[in-house]
Structures are given as C-alpha cells and as structure tokens.
mmCIF file of C-alpha atoms (C1' of nucleotides) in Angstrom:
data_model
loop_
_atom_site.group_PDB
_atom_site.id
_atom_site.type_symbol
_atom_site.label_atom_id
_atom_site.label_comp_id
_atom_site.label_asym_id
_atom_site.label_seq_id
_atom_site.Cartn_x
_atom_site.Cartn_y
_atom_site.Cartn_z
ATOM 1 C CA MET A 2 193.296 12.563 197.331
ATOM 2 C CA SER A 3 193.456 8.935 199.550
ATOM 3 C CA ALA A 4 194.359 9.431 202.698
ATOM 4 C CA SER A 5 192.574 11.070 205.172
ATOM 5 C CA GLN A 6 195.444 12.751 206.505
ATOM 6 C CA GLU A 7 194.722 16.317 205.724
ATOM 7 C CA VAL A 8 190.953 16.774 206.422
ATOM 8 C CA ALA A 9 190.820 20.009 205.501
ATOM 9 C CA ALA A 10 192.114 21.304 208.882
ATOM 10 C CA PRO A 11 188.848 21.999 210.653
ATOM 11 C CA GLN A 12 188.960 25.236 212.343
ATOM 12 C CA ALA A 13 188.405 23.054 215.938
ATOM 13 C CA ASP A 14 189.950 19.749 215.469
ATOM 14 C CA PRO A 15 186.395 17.589 216.270
ATOM 15 C CA VAL A 16 189.039 15.143 218.060
ATOM 16 C CA CYS A 17 187.018 11.954 216.583
ATOM 17 C CA THR A 18 188.208 11.524 213.411
ATOM 18 C CA ASP A 19 185.299 13.246 211.345
ATOM 19 C CA LYS A 20 182.222 11.975 211.758
ATOM 20 C CA LEU A 21 178.420 13.673 211.847
ATOM 21 C CA PRO A 22 177.476 16.563 212.930
ATOM 22 C CA SER A 23 175.975 15.598 216.111
ATOM 23 C CA ALA A 24 174.076 18.449 217.647
ATOM 24 C CA ALA A 25 171.089 18.267 214.733
ATOM 25 C CA ARG A 26 171.744 13.616 214.906
ATOM 26 C CA GLY A 27 171.159 13.437 218.739
ATOM 27 C CA GLY A 28 166.992 12.769 219.028
ATOM 28 C CA PRO A 29 165.226 15.816 219.025
ATOM 29 C CA VAL A 30 162.097 14.999 221.293
ATOM 30 C CA GLY A 31 164.602 13.341 223.464
ATOM 31 C CA HIS A 32 166.314 16.644 223.846
ATOM 32 C CA ALA A 33 163.198 18.163 224.166
ATOM 33 C CA ILE A 34 161.760 16.309 226.626
ATOM 34 C CA SER A 35 164.799 16.813 228.961
ATOM 35 C CA ARG A 36 165.143 20.397 228.818
ATOM 36 C CA VAL A 37 161.830 21.197 229.570
ATOM 37 C CA ALA A 38 161.599 18.834 232.157
ATOM 38 C CA ARG A 39 164.518 20.476 233.966
ATOM 39 C CA LEU A 40 162.848 23.819 232.977
ATOM 40 C CA HIS A 41 159.407 23.120 234.756
ATOM 41 C CA ARG A 42 161.701 21.329 237.720
ATOM 42 C CA THR A 43 163.230 24.733 238.360
ATOM 43 C CA THR A 44 160.759 26.500 237.900
ATOM 44 C CA ALA A 45 157.916 24.554 240.244
ATOM 45 C CA ALA A 46 161.324 24.563 242.850
ATOM 46 C CA LYS A 47 161.415 28.574 243.085
ATOM 47 C CA LEU A 48 157.441 28.759 243.269
ATOM 48 C CA LEU A 49 157.387 25.964 245.622
ATOM 49 C CA ARG A 50 160.138 27.416 247.964
ATOM 50 C CA GLY A 51 158.030 29.615 249.408
ATOM 51 C CA ALA A 52 156.223 26.784 251.151
ATOM 52 C CA GLY A 53 158.858 25.012 252.060
ATOM 53 C CA LEU A 54 158.610 22.169 250.059
ATOM 54 C CA TYR A 55 161.434 20.414 247.440
ATOM 55 C CA PRO A 56 160.040 19.745 243.738
ATOM 56 C CA GLY A 57 159.037 15.703 244.121
ATOM 57 C CA GLN A 58 157.991 16.497 247.268
ATOM 58 C CA GLU A 59 154.552 18.168 246.289
ATOM 59 C CA PHE A 60 153.504 14.725 244.503
ATOM 60 C CA VAL A 61 153.669 13.066 247.658
ATOM 61 C CA MET A 62 151.632 15.629 249.502
ATOM 62 C CA MET A 63 149.138 15.896 247.272
ATOM 63 C CA HIS A 64 148.957 11.923 247.405
ATOM 64 C CA LEU A 65 148.438 11.832 251.076
ATOM 65 C CA TRP A 66 146.048 15.102 251.063
ATOM 66 C CA ASP A 67 142.994 13.721 249.402
ATOM 67 C CA ARG A 68 143.927 10.119 250.407
ATOM 68 C CA GLY A 69 144.698 10.558 253.822
ATOM 69 C CA PRO A 70 146.780 8.000 255.490
ATOM 70 C CA VAL A 71 148.092 5.379 253.030
ATOM 71 C CA ARG A 72 150.911 2.284 253.591
ATOM 72 C CA GLN A 73 154.316 3.353 252.401
ATOM 73 C CA SER A 74 153.846 0.351 250.023
ATOM 74 C CA ASP A 75 150.977 2.328 248.276
ATOM 75 C CA LEU A 76 152.329 5.631 247.848
ATOM 76 C CA ILE A 77 155.445 3.984 246.234
ATOM 77 C CA LYS A 78 153.027 2.848 243.790
ATOM 78 C CA ALA A 79 151.244 5.445 243.288
ATOM 79 C CA VAL A 80 154.302 7.760 242.481
ATOM 80 C CA GLU A 81 156.235 5.091 240.983
ATOM 81 C CA LEU A 82 159.640 5.705 242.553
ATOM 82 C CA ASP A 83 162.064 3.368 243.827
ATOM 83 C CA PRO A 84 161.356 2.881 247.555
ATOM 84 C CA SER A 85 164.332 3.776 248.866
ATOM 85 C CA THR A 86 163.900 7.568 247.448
ATOM 86 C CA ILE A 87 160.021 7.563 249.305
ATOM 87 C CA THR A 88 161.851 6.490 252.487
ATOM 88 C CA LYS A 89 164.461 9.217 252.666
ATOM 89 C CA MET A 90 162.321 11.689 251.043
ATOM 90 C CA LEU A 91 159.507 10.981 254.104
ATOM 91 C CA GLN A 92 162.344 10.821 256.949
ATOM 92 C CA ARG A 93 162.643 14.832 255.695
ATOM 93 C CA LEU A 94 159.135 15.620 255.453
ATOM 94 C CA GLU A 95 158.674 13.983 258.728
ATOM 95 C CA GLN A 96 161.252 15.987 260.190
ATOM 96 C CA SER A 97 159.806 18.771 258.649
ATOM 97 C CA GLY A 98 156.991 18.644 260.393
ATOM 98 C CA HIS A 99 154.737 17.955 257.182
ATOM 99 C CA VAL A 100 154.063 14.131 257.698
ATOM 100 C CA THR A 101 153.675 11.438 260.383
ATOM 101 C CA ARG A 102 154.264 8.319 259.940
ATOM 102 C CA SER A 103 153.920 4.883 262.737
ATOM 103 C CA PRO A 104 154.224 1.477 262.274
ATOM 104 C CA ASP A 105 150.825 -0.228 260.921
ATOM 105 C CA PRO A 106 149.621 -2.810 263.844
ATOM 106 C CA LYS A 107 147.905 -4.776 261.360
ATOM 107 C CA ASP A 108 150.970 -5.866 259.566
ATOM 108 C CA ARG A 109 154.362 -4.765 261.481
ATOM 109 C CA ARG A 110 156.440 -4.453 258.617
ATOM 110 C CA ALA A 111 154.298 -1.851 257.410
ATOM 111 C CA VAL A 112 154.546 1.870 257.650
ATOM 112 C CA LEU A 113 151.242 3.987 257.880
ATOM 113 C CA VAL A 114 151.885 7.763 256.381
ATOM 114 C CA GLU A 115 149.833 10.440 256.558
ATOM 115 C CA ALA A 116 149.742 14.054 256.256
ATOM 116 C CA THR A 117 150.242 16.528 259.628
ATOM 117 C CA GLU A 118 147.227 19.581 259.880
ATOM 118 C CA LYS A 119 149.907 21.814 259.620
ATOM 119 C CA SER A 120 150.853 20.462 256.333
ATOM 120 C CA CYS A 121 147.260 21.234 255.205
ATOM 121 C CA GLY A 122 148.558 24.831 255.147
ATOM 122 C CA LEU A 123 150.096 24.237 252.142
ATOM 123 C CA LEU A 124 147.286 22.480 250.853
ATOM 124 C CA ASP A 125 146.114 26.184 248.901
ATOM 125 C CA GLU A 126 149.325 27.030 248.072
ATOM 126 C CA VAL A 127 150.812 24.344 246.461
ATOM 127 C CA THR A 128 147.080 24.166 243.697
ATOM 128 C CA LEU A 129 147.814 27.692 243.368
ATOM 129 C CA VAL A 130 151.207 27.381 242.111
ATOM 130 C CA TRP A 131 150.459 24.374 240.140
ATOM 131 C CA ALA A 132 147.425 25.636 238.749
ATOM 132 C CA GLY A 133 149.625 28.873 237.719
ATOM 133 C CA LEU A 134 152.472 27.154 236.542
ATOM 134 C CA GLU A 135 150.375 24.599 234.302
ATOM 135 C CA GLU A 136 148.784 28.015 233.070
ATOM 136 C CA HIS A 137 152.500 29.594 232.513
ATOM 137 C CA ALA A 138 153.341 26.916 230.971
ATOM 138 C CA LEU A 139 150.713 26.019 228.110
ATOM 139 C CA ALA A 140 150.169 30.166 227.585
ATOM 140 C CA GLY A 141 148.973 30.315 224.334
ATOM 141 C CA LEU A 142 148.032 26.654 223.531
ATOM 142 C CA SER A 143 144.767 26.262 222.239
ATOM 143 C CA GLN A 144 142.479 23.986 224.259
ATOM 144 C CA ALA A 145 142.783 21.231 221.820
ATOM 145 C CA GLU A 146 146.424 21.866 221.629
ATOM 146 C CA ARG A 147 146.322 21.186 225.466
ATOM 147 C CA THR A 148 144.955 18.147 225.277
ATOM 148 C CA GLN A 149 146.947 16.943 221.737
ATOM 149 C CA LEU A 150 149.879 17.583 224.154
ATOM 150 C CA VAL A 151 148.989 15.187 226.844
ATOM 151 C CA ALA A 152 147.673 12.491 224.469
ATOM 152 C CA LEU A 153 150.845 12.809 222.832
ATOM 153 C CA LEU A 154 152.667 12.406 225.778
ATOM 154 C CA SER A 155 150.877 9.483 227.005
ATOM 155 C CA ARG A 156 151.686 7.357 223.944
ATOM 156 C CA VAL A 157 155.274 8.195 224.383
ATOM 157 C CA GLU A 158 154.608 7.206 228.403
ATOM 158 C CA ALA A 159 152.939 4.103 226.931
ATOM 159 C CA ASN A 160 155.672 3.534 224.754
ATOM 160 C CA LEU A 161 158.645 3.699 226.885
ATOM 161 C CA CYS A 162 156.765 1.463 229.567
ATOM 162 C CA THR A 163 156.761 -1.160 227.282
ATOM 163 C CA GLU A 164 159.545 -4.139 226.699
ATOM 164 C CA THR A 165 161.392 -2.702 229.430
ATOM 165 C CA GLY A 166 158.943 -3.840 231.783
ATOM 166 C CA GLY A 167 159.629 -1.233 233.656
ATOM 167 C CA CYS A 168 155.994 0.097 234.470
ATOM 168 C CA PRO A 169 153.051 -1.383 236.390
ATOM 169 C CA ALA A 170 150.305 -2.512 234.133
ATOM 170 C CA PRO A 171 148.695 0.532 232.065
ATOM 171 C CA GLY A 172 144.784 -1.093 232.913
ATOM 172 C CA SER A 173 144.467 0.068 235.744
ATOM 173 C CA MET B 22 124.186 20.472 265.047
ATOM 174 C CA SER B 23 126.728 23.357 265.782
ATOM 175 C CA ALA B 24 129.741 22.002 266.272
ATOM 176 C CA SER B 25 131.448 19.937 263.813
ATOM 177 C CA GLN B 26 132.668 17.544 265.647
ATOM 178 C CA GLU B 27 130.658 14.765 263.993
ATOM 179 C CA VAL B 28 132.004 14.990 260.250
ATOM 180 C CA ALA B 29 130.041 11.942 258.817
ATOM 181 C CA ALA B 30 132.797 9.555 259.528
ATOM 182 C CA PRO B 31 134.862 9.393 256.153
ATOM 183 C CA GLN B 32 135.819 6.041 255.407
ATOM 184 C CA ALA B 33 139.732 7.413 254.691
ATOM 185 C CA ASP B 34 139.662 10.340 256.623
ATOM 186 C CA PRO B 35 141.188 12.988 254.505
ATOM 187 C CA VAL B 36 142.773 15.282 257.242
ATOM 188 C CA CYS B 37 142.442 18.151 255.518
ATOM 189 C CA THR B 38 138.754 19.117 256.128
ATOM 190 C CA ASP B 39 137.209 18.809 252.748
ATOM 191 C CA LYS B 40 138.275 20.456 249.940
ATOM 192 C CA LEU B 41 139.069 19.022 245.932
ATOM 193 C CA PRO B 42 139.760 15.387 245.181
ATOM 194 C CA SER B 43 143.126 17.268 243.999
ATOM 195 C CA ALA B 44 143.838 14.234 241.843
ATOM 196 C CA ALA B 45 141.873 15.417 238.997
ATOM 197 C CA ARG B 46 143.219 19.083 239.427
ATOM 198 C CA GLY B 47 146.875 18.668 239.641
ATOM 199 C CA GLY B 48 147.966 20.083 236.383
ATOM 200 C CA PRO B 49 147.645 17.435 234.006
ATOM 201 C CA VAL B 50 150.464 18.516 231.367
ATOM 202 C CA GLY B 51 153.152 19.076 234.452
ATOM 203 C CA HIS B 52 152.962 15.266 235.790
ATOM 204 C CA ALA B 53 152.981 13.776 231.856
ATOM 205 C CA ILE B 54 156.017 15.870 231.546
ATOM 206 C CA SER B 55 157.796 14.896 234.804
ATOM 207 C CA ARG B 56 156.739 11.170 234.538
ATOM 208 C CA VAL B 57 157.637 10.983 230.869
ATOM 209 C CA ALA B 58 160.987 12.790 231.386
ATOM 210 C CA ARG B 59 161.982 10.560 234.559
ATOM 211 C CA LEU B 60 160.942 7.355 232.537
ATOM 212 C CA HIS B 61 163.054 8.543 229.413
ATOM 213 C CA ARG B 62 166.311 9.307 231.784
ATOM 214 C CA THR B 63 165.658 6.070 233.446
ATOM 215 C CA THR B 64 165.955 4.273 230.575
ATOM 216 C CA ALA B 65 168.512 6.406 228.766
ATOM 217 C CA ALA B 66 170.385 5.522 232.263
ATOM 218 C CA LYS B 67 169.831 1.430 231.446
ATOM 219 C CA LEU B 68 170.634 2.115 227.835
ATOM 220 C CA LEU B 69 174.345 4.091 228.709
ATOM 221 C CA ARG B 70 174.835 2.115 231.404
ATOM 222 C CA GLY B 71 177.355 -0.636 229.195
ATOM 223 C CA ALA B 72 178.928 2.329 227.809
ATOM 224 C CA GLY B 73 180.296 3.384 231.385
ATOM 225 C CA LEU B 74 178.200 6.890 231.206
ATOM 226 C CA TYR B 75 175.435 8.213 233.344
ATOM 227 C CA PRO B 76 172.704 10.229 232.420
ATOM 228 C CA GLY B 77 173.221 13.329 231.429
ATOM 229 C CA GLN B 78 176.869 13.181 230.690
ATOM 230 C CA GLU B 79 175.767 11.948 227.423
ATOM 231 C CA PHE B 80 175.141 16.193 226.563
ATOM 232 C CA VAL B 81 178.577 16.843 227.457
ATOM 233 C CA MET B 82 180.137 14.131 225.626
ATOM 234 C CA MET B 83 178.473 14.888 222.636
ATOM 235 C CA HIS B 84 178.684 18.578 222.682
ATOM 236 C CA LEU B 85 182.776 18.009 223.205
ATOM 237 C CA TRP B 86 182.259 15.035 220.317
ATOM 238 C CA ASP B 87 181.632 17.112 217.730
ATOM 239 C CA ARG B 88 182.672 20.987 218.817
ATOM 240 C CA GLY B 89 186.295 19.438 220.040
ATOM 241 C CA PRO B 90 188.297 21.568 223.121
ATOM 242 C CA VAL B 91 185.845 23.941 223.872
ATOM 243 C CA ARG B 92 185.659 26.258 227.333
ATOM 244 C CA GLN B 93 184.221 25.335 230.384
ATOM 245 C CA SER B 94 181.903 28.407 230.200
ATOM 246 C CA ASP B 95 181.002 27.369 226.582
ATOM 247 C CA LEU B 96 179.617 24.115 227.671
ATOM 248 C CA ILE B 97 177.794 25.455 230.597
ATOM 249 C CA LYS B 98 175.989 28.047 227.911
ATOM 250 C CA ALA B 99 175.536 25.072 225.732
ATOM 251 C CA VAL B 100 173.922 22.477 228.039
ATOM 252 C CA GLU B 101 172.398 25.008 230.256
ATOM 253 C CA LEU B 102 173.391 23.427 233.362
ATOM 254 C CA ASP B 103 174.487 25.464 236.279
ATOM 255 C CA PRO B 104 178.626 26.050 236.204
ATOM 256 C CA SER B 105 178.823 23.635 239.433
ATOM 257 C CA THR B 106 177.169 20.982 237.648
ATOM 258 C CA ILE B 107 179.030 20.871 235.205
ATOM 259 C CA THR B 108 182.306 20.997 237.253
ATOM 260 C CA LYS B 109 181.407 18.008 239.692
ATOM 261 C CA MET B 110 180.474 16.351 236.104
ATOM 262 C CA LEU B 111 184.150 16.909 234.208
ATOM 263 C CA GLN B 112 185.478 16.132 237.450
ATOM 264 C CA ARG B 113 184.184 12.739 237.420
ATOM 265 C CA LEU B 114 184.611 12.358 233.541
ATOM 266 C CA GLU B 115 188.218 12.862 233.901
ATOM 267 C CA GLN B 116 188.122 10.466 236.689
ATOM 268 C CA SER B 117 187.072 7.856 234.277
ATOM 269 C CA GLY B 118 188.785 8.898 231.603
ATOM 270 C CA HIS B 119 186.201 10.147 228.877
ATOM 271 C CA VAL B 120 187.595 14.233 229.385
ATOM 272 C CA THR B 121 191.024 16.470 229.592
ATOM 273 C CA ARG B 122 190.470 19.609 231.132
ATOM 274 C CA SER B 123 193.863 21.877 231.083
ATOM 275 C CA PRO B 124 194.147 25.748 231.731
ATOM 276 C CA ASP B 125 193.451 27.893 229.193
ATOM 277 C CA PRO B 126 196.712 29.939 228.071
ATOM 278 C CA LYS B 127 194.845 33.144 226.820
ATOM 279 C CA ASP B 128 193.048 33.315 229.917
ATOM 280 C CA ARG B 129 194.003 31.866 233.412
ATOM 281 C CA ARG B 130 190.683 31.892 234.552
ATOM 282 C CA ALA B 131 189.463 29.743 231.921
ATOM 283 C CA VAL B 132 190.384 25.729 231.653
ATOM 284 C CA LEU B 133 189.424 24.173 228.074
ATOM 285 C CA VAL B 134 188.021 20.742 228.225
ATOM 286 C CA GLU B 135 188.849 18.247 225.247
ATOM 287 C CA ALA B 136 187.060 14.453 225.029
ATOM 288 C CA THR B 137 189.450 11.985 225.363
ATOM 289 C CA GLU B 138 190.416 9.711 222.595
ATOM 290 C CA LYS B 139 189.531 6.303 223.952
ATOM 291 C CA SER B 140 186.332 8.475 224.897
ATOM 292 C CA CYS B 141 185.531 8.306 220.545
ATOM 293 C CA GLY B 142 185.067 4.853 220.658
ATOM 294 C CA LEU B 143 181.644 5.448 222.693
ATOM 295 C CA LEU B 144 180.831 7.946 219.924
ATOM 296 C CA ASP B 145 179.061 4.978 218.046
ATOM 297 C CA GLU B 146 177.776 3.696 220.614
ATOM 298 C CA VAL B 147 175.888 6.476 222.848
ATOM 299 C CA THR B 148 174.430 7.572 219.093
ATOM 300 C CA LEU B 149 172.850 4.523 218.206
ATOM 301 C CA VAL B 150 171.761 3.972 222.015
ATOM 302 C CA TRP B 151 170.009 8.000 221.584
ATOM 303 C CA ALA B 152 168.634 6.847 218.092
ATOM 304 C CA GLY B 153 167.194 3.749 219.315
ATOM 305 C CA LEU B 154 165.951 5.538 222.510
ATOM 306 C CA GLU B 155 163.930 8.130 220.322
ATOM 307 C CA GLU B 156 162.468 5.681 218.180
ATOM 308 C CA HIS B 157 161.407 3.472 220.700
ATOM 309 C CA ALA B 158 159.637 6.379 222.751
ATOM 310 C CA LEU B 159 158.226 7.442 219.476
ATOM 311 C CA ALA B 160 157.187 4.476 217.576
ATOM 312 C CA GLY B 161 153.755 4.491 216.358
ATOM 313 C CA LEU B 162 153.321 8.030 216.008
ATOM 314 C CA SER B 163 153.212 9.461 212.761
ATOM 315 C CA GLN B 164 156.043 11.787 211.044
ATOM 316 C CA ALA B 165 153.191 14.997 211.513
ATOM 317 C CA GLU B 166 152.677 13.521 215.360
ATOM 318 C CA ARG B 167 156.238 13.771 215.761
ATOM 319 C CA THR B 168 157.305 17.229 214.243
ATOM 320 C CA GLN B 169 154.152 18.718 216.483
ATOM 321 C CA LEU B 170 155.012 17.199 219.689
ATOM 322 C CA VAL B 171 158.030 18.471 219.043
ATOM 323 C CA ALA B 172 157.163 22.355 218.129
ATOM 324 C CA LEU B 173 154.433 21.664 221.313
ATOM 325 C CA LEU B 174 156.868 21.117 223.835
ATOM 326 C CA SER B 175 159.006 23.899 222.503
ATOM 327 C CA ARG B 176 156.311 26.547 222.767
ATOM 328 C CA VAL B 177 156.224 24.927 226.550
ATOM 329 C CA GLU B 178 159.735 25.312 226.891
ATOM 330 C CA ALA B 179 159.530 28.861 225.516
ATOM 331 C CA ASN B 180 156.583 29.763 227.314
ATOM 332 C CA LEU B 181 158.411 28.220 231.229
ATOM 333 C CA CYS B 182 161.546 30.807 230.120
ATOM 334 C CA THR B 183 159.824 34.064 229.763
ATOM 335 C CA GLU B 184 159.035 35.938 232.834
ATOM 336 C CA THR B 185 161.508 34.072 235.425
ATOM 337 C CA GLY B 186 164.071 35.066 233.193
ATOM 338 C CA GLY B 187 166.098 31.694 233.560
ATOM 339 C CA CYS B 188 166.709 31.878 229.939
ATOM 340 C CA PRO B 189 169.109 32.421 227.789
ATOM 341 C CA ALA B 190 167.600 34.651 224.269
ATOM 342 C CA PRO B 191 166.240 32.236 222.657
ATOM 343 C CA GLY B 192 167.400 33.779 218.944
ATOM 344 C CA SER B 193 171.157 32.679 219.844
ATOM 345 C "C1'" DG C 24 197.715 53.333 237.099
ATOM 346 C "C1'" DA C 25 194.429 52.377 241.070
ATOM 347 C "C1'" DG C 26 189.998 50.537 241.889
ATOM 348 C "C1'" DA C 27 185.457 48.550 240.995
ATOM 349 C "C1'" DT C 28 183.133 45.197 238.483
ATOM 350 C "C1'" DT C 29 182.776 41.142 235.994
ATOM 351 C "C1'" DA C 30 183.311 36.829 234.492
ATOM 352 C "C1'" DC C 31 185.143 32.156 235.279
ATOM 353 C "C1'" DC C 32 185.541 28.287 237.907
ATOM 354 C "C1'" DT C 33 185.728 25.648 242.967
ATOM 355 C "C1'" DT C 34 183.823 23.755 247.171
ATOM 356 C "C1'" DG C 35 180.265 22.861 250.505
ATOM 357 C "C1'" DG C 36 175.824 21.844 251.081
ATOM 358 C "C1'" DT C 37 171.216 19.629 250.513
ATOM 359 C "C1'" DC C 38 167.271 17.465 247.652
ATOM 360 C "C1'" DG C 39 165.829 14.151 244.568
ATOM 361 C "C1'" DA C 40 166.755 9.544 242.348
ATOM 362 C "C1'" DC C 41 168.683 5.513 241.329
ATOM 363 C "C1'" DC C 42 170.718 0.638 242.382
ATOM 364 C "C1'" DA C 43 172.424 -3.053 245.633
ATOM 365 C "C1'" DA C 44 172.221 -5.253 249.709
ATOM 366 C "C1'" DG C 45 170.062 -6.656 253.641
ATOM 367 C "C1'" DG C 46 166.838 -7.115 257.885
ATOM 368 C "C1'" DA C 47 162.042 -8.068 259.065
ATOM 369 C "C1'" DA C 48 157.654 -9.959 259.372
ATOM 370 C "C1'" DT C 49 154.195 -12.613 256.315
ATOM 371 C "C1'" DG C 50 152.071 -15.883 253.660
ATOM 372 C "C1'" DG C 51 152.299 -19.917 251.424
ATOM 373 C "C1'" DT C 52 153.944 -25.094 250.508
ATOM 374 C "C1'" DT C 53 155.127 -29.795 251.781
ATOM 375 C "C1'" DA D 8 155.755 -27.547 262.636
ATOM 376 C "C1'" DA D 9 159.271 -26.180 259.297
ATOM 377 C "C1'" DC D 10 161.418 -23.897 255.292
ATOM 378 C "C1'" DC D 11 161.157 -21.656 251.363
ATOM 379 C "C1'" DA D 12 159.583 -17.438 248.942
ATOM 380 C "C1'" DT D 13 157.629 -12.310 248.810
ATOM 381 C "C1'" DT D 14 157.155 -8.380 250.509
ATOM 382 C "C1'" DC D 15 157.800 -3.833 253.085
ATOM 383 C "C1'" DC D 16 161.298 -0.726 254.621
ATOM 384 C "C1'" DT D 17 165.774 0.640 255.613
ATOM 385 C "C1'" DT D 18 170.526 1.249 255.204
ATOM 386 C "C1'" DG D 19 174.376 2.858 251.740
ATOM 387 C "C1'" DG D 20 176.577 4.191 248.163
ATOM 388 C "C1'" DT D 21 176.825 6.869 243.486
ATOM 389 C "C1'" DC D 22 175.204 10.804 240.135
ATOM 390 C "C1'" DG D 23 172.258 14.508 238.377
ATOM 391 C "C1'" DA D 24 171.149 18.757 239.804
ATOM 392 C "C1'" DC D 25 170.562 23.056 242.737
ATOM 393 C "C1'" DC D 26 171.930 27.087 245.647
ATOM 394 C "C1'" DA D 27 175.180 30.096 248.009
ATOM 395 C "C1'" DA D 28 179.631 31.557 248.985
ATOM 396 C "C1'" DG D 29 183.805 32.481 247.602
ATOM 397 C "C1'" DG D 30 188.875 33.637 245.034
ATOM 398 C "C1'" DT D 31 191.367 34.141 240.846
ATOM 399 C "C1'" DA D 32 191.777 36.757 237.160
ATOM 400 C "C1'" DA D 33 190.386 39.796 233.464
ATOM 401 C "C1'" DT D 34 188.177 44.120 231.741
ATOM 402 C "C1'" DC D 35 186.264 48.377 232.124
ATOM 403 C "C1'" DT D 36 185.443 53.230 234.658
ATOM 404 C "C1'" DC D 37 187.761 57.147 236.423
#
DNA sequence: GAGATTACCTTGGTCGACCAAGGAATGGTT
DNA sequence: AACCATTCCTTGGTCGACCAAGGTAATCTC
C-alpha cells in the first residue's frame, strides 16, 4: 500500500494523477456569473437581431440616444470599454447607418458621435426588448430579491474593481 | 405656435425627440450582470495569462482534467458552447500543447480529446487562480450572502433557459 | 439492404473584446 | 520658442462566441 502505481483503476483514467474532483471546487459564483451572462447576452442577441443590432451595440446606442452628440472619449468612459473596441464598433454602426461621426472643430484629435435619425426608430424597440428581457430573467423574483440581487452584484463589481486598478473611481 | 420647429433648444440636443431618460430605465440587472461578467472575465484573463491560457479555455481544461479523455460532443454538452467554438478552441489548445485529439476508433465521426501531461502542471495554478479570484470577488460577503447570490443567479439562469428553448434539461 | 434521418465535427464568416503600438493634436514646463 | 507628456483615436493582431452551411459517418425506417 505504499506505491501509488495502482490507483484502483479509475474507469476514465484522469490523466493528472489523482487530484480533487475539480468540478465542485471551481468557484461556483464565477461559473454562475459566466453562464448567466452568456445566456443573457445570447438571448439579447436574438431579440436585438430583428432591430439590426448586435449585442453590445445597444449600450452605445442607448448612451447616444439620451446624451446626444458626444465625444468618443466620453462614450468610452461611459461604457467602460477598450478604445479600440469602440472605434471598430462605431465604424460598423456608421456603416449600418445608425451613427454619424464627425471631427470635433474645437479639438482636432477628437471625434463627435451622434445617433442618426434613422436610428431613432430603434429606440422603442430596443427599450421594449430590454424591458422584456429583464422581466423574463427576473420572473418569479420578488421585488426584495431583485434589489438584493443588484446589491450583491454591485458589491462583487466593487470588489473586482479594487486592487486590480482597472476601474474608474466608484464615486463619480 | 403650431409648428414644432423651435423645440426650446435643449442644451445637448437629444436627437430623438424627447423620450425618457433611458439611463434609468435600461434593465438594471441586465446591466449589472454584463458589467460584472466582463470584469470577472478580464481579471481572470490577466491571471490566467501567466499560465498561458486564454479566458474560456480554463473551463475546457478543467473538464478534461477531471474527466480524462472525452468525446468532443460530451465536452460541448458540458460547457454548453457552440460546437464550432469548441472546435476552434481545441485547435488552438492542441497547437499550444495543452490538449491531444485523436479519432475515436469506435465511432469514426467522433474525436477524443485529452489533456496532455504537460498541461497537468497548470492544474494547480489554474485552481489557485480561480480560488483567489472567487475570494477576491466575494470579499466581504457573508456565507449566507454568497449562497443567496448563487441561488438568485441560478433562478435567473433557469428563467433565461425556459421558453427560449436554448438550454438542456435542468434536471440532468 | 436502400434511403432518409440524425449525430458529429469542420470551415467560413461576422462581432465583441482585448492588447500592443503608433500617429496626431493639445497642453504644460522650462 | 522648444520640448516633453498627455490625450484621443486608429490599426493590426488574437480569442472567444455565434450562425449558416457543409461533409462524413452512424442509425433508423421501410
């Protein structure tokens, strides 16, 4: 019983010696968040499809719809995405006619972004889709549970921001 | 005062007539989930980087580490991803030496996937990274809060699965 | 057994998201 | 005025994730 050569012949030959049954140990919250987020995104994708938007673009459009023309850098700060992501997304949104980009006369480095009139037709649809999705996702949860869910998520978000130095100041 | 030409000159000219102040109406949970998930993923990415893995690959590797050689289709069901996603991910994982693929002798359509010995060195590192990330994300949350968070997320997940017909049976 | 159906995987395409690097204009220092 | 640092955006690359379509092999049906 000293040598670990015969490991009781595991049916599936776990390759890496023995080790723990990882499935359980893998952070349950991390897994849950990943799965829920992916599900949420793909459902949003299907719903948004009819509107001609890809998932992720809604956030940008929403910001433009109620902020009017903004500098691209403001947009970046608002949605907290990588600048290059925004650049490319805007190029596509411009090509599909949802957005207009023009150089800022006051700062020749900057670019002003604005939702086109055509895109305004989507506002209602997108709003509806999001409301429906939210309700679908939260079906059966009491108001208290909903607020607690967002509270917990906010705390997790705050945690993930600290120390990594990847987030803007939580205050403003 | 009939023509709507002078719209009282809004400072930021919100383009789409008036409408509501969307920021508030956009589903709070949906937003929260998106942001948290992105944050979680990018932090994981940074941590996993040292191990030579890209975010998302960990799930696949974990499954392989404790299941041994599996058919690709099983892997697909386990991680609930699109087949093509798995195919491409495995091609990269094979090229980077973390995984081995071989035709299944019992079914010539199928492919058997297995973690390489080299990859076993990563098991500990990945486990540590995930444990640390989980703790970092949940810092300050009581045990009760943690379990409730996963409970709430599970319910949301279940909700998102139903009706859309995009999920496997929740039972098995 | 022949034919249709299903299961398994691949390829090609598009997008979002990131990093790394770089070009241009602005702003502050000396 | 000259220089350096910062800000703003772009390009090029890689990956994960999806959809649509296809090609081969098993399986079911008649």
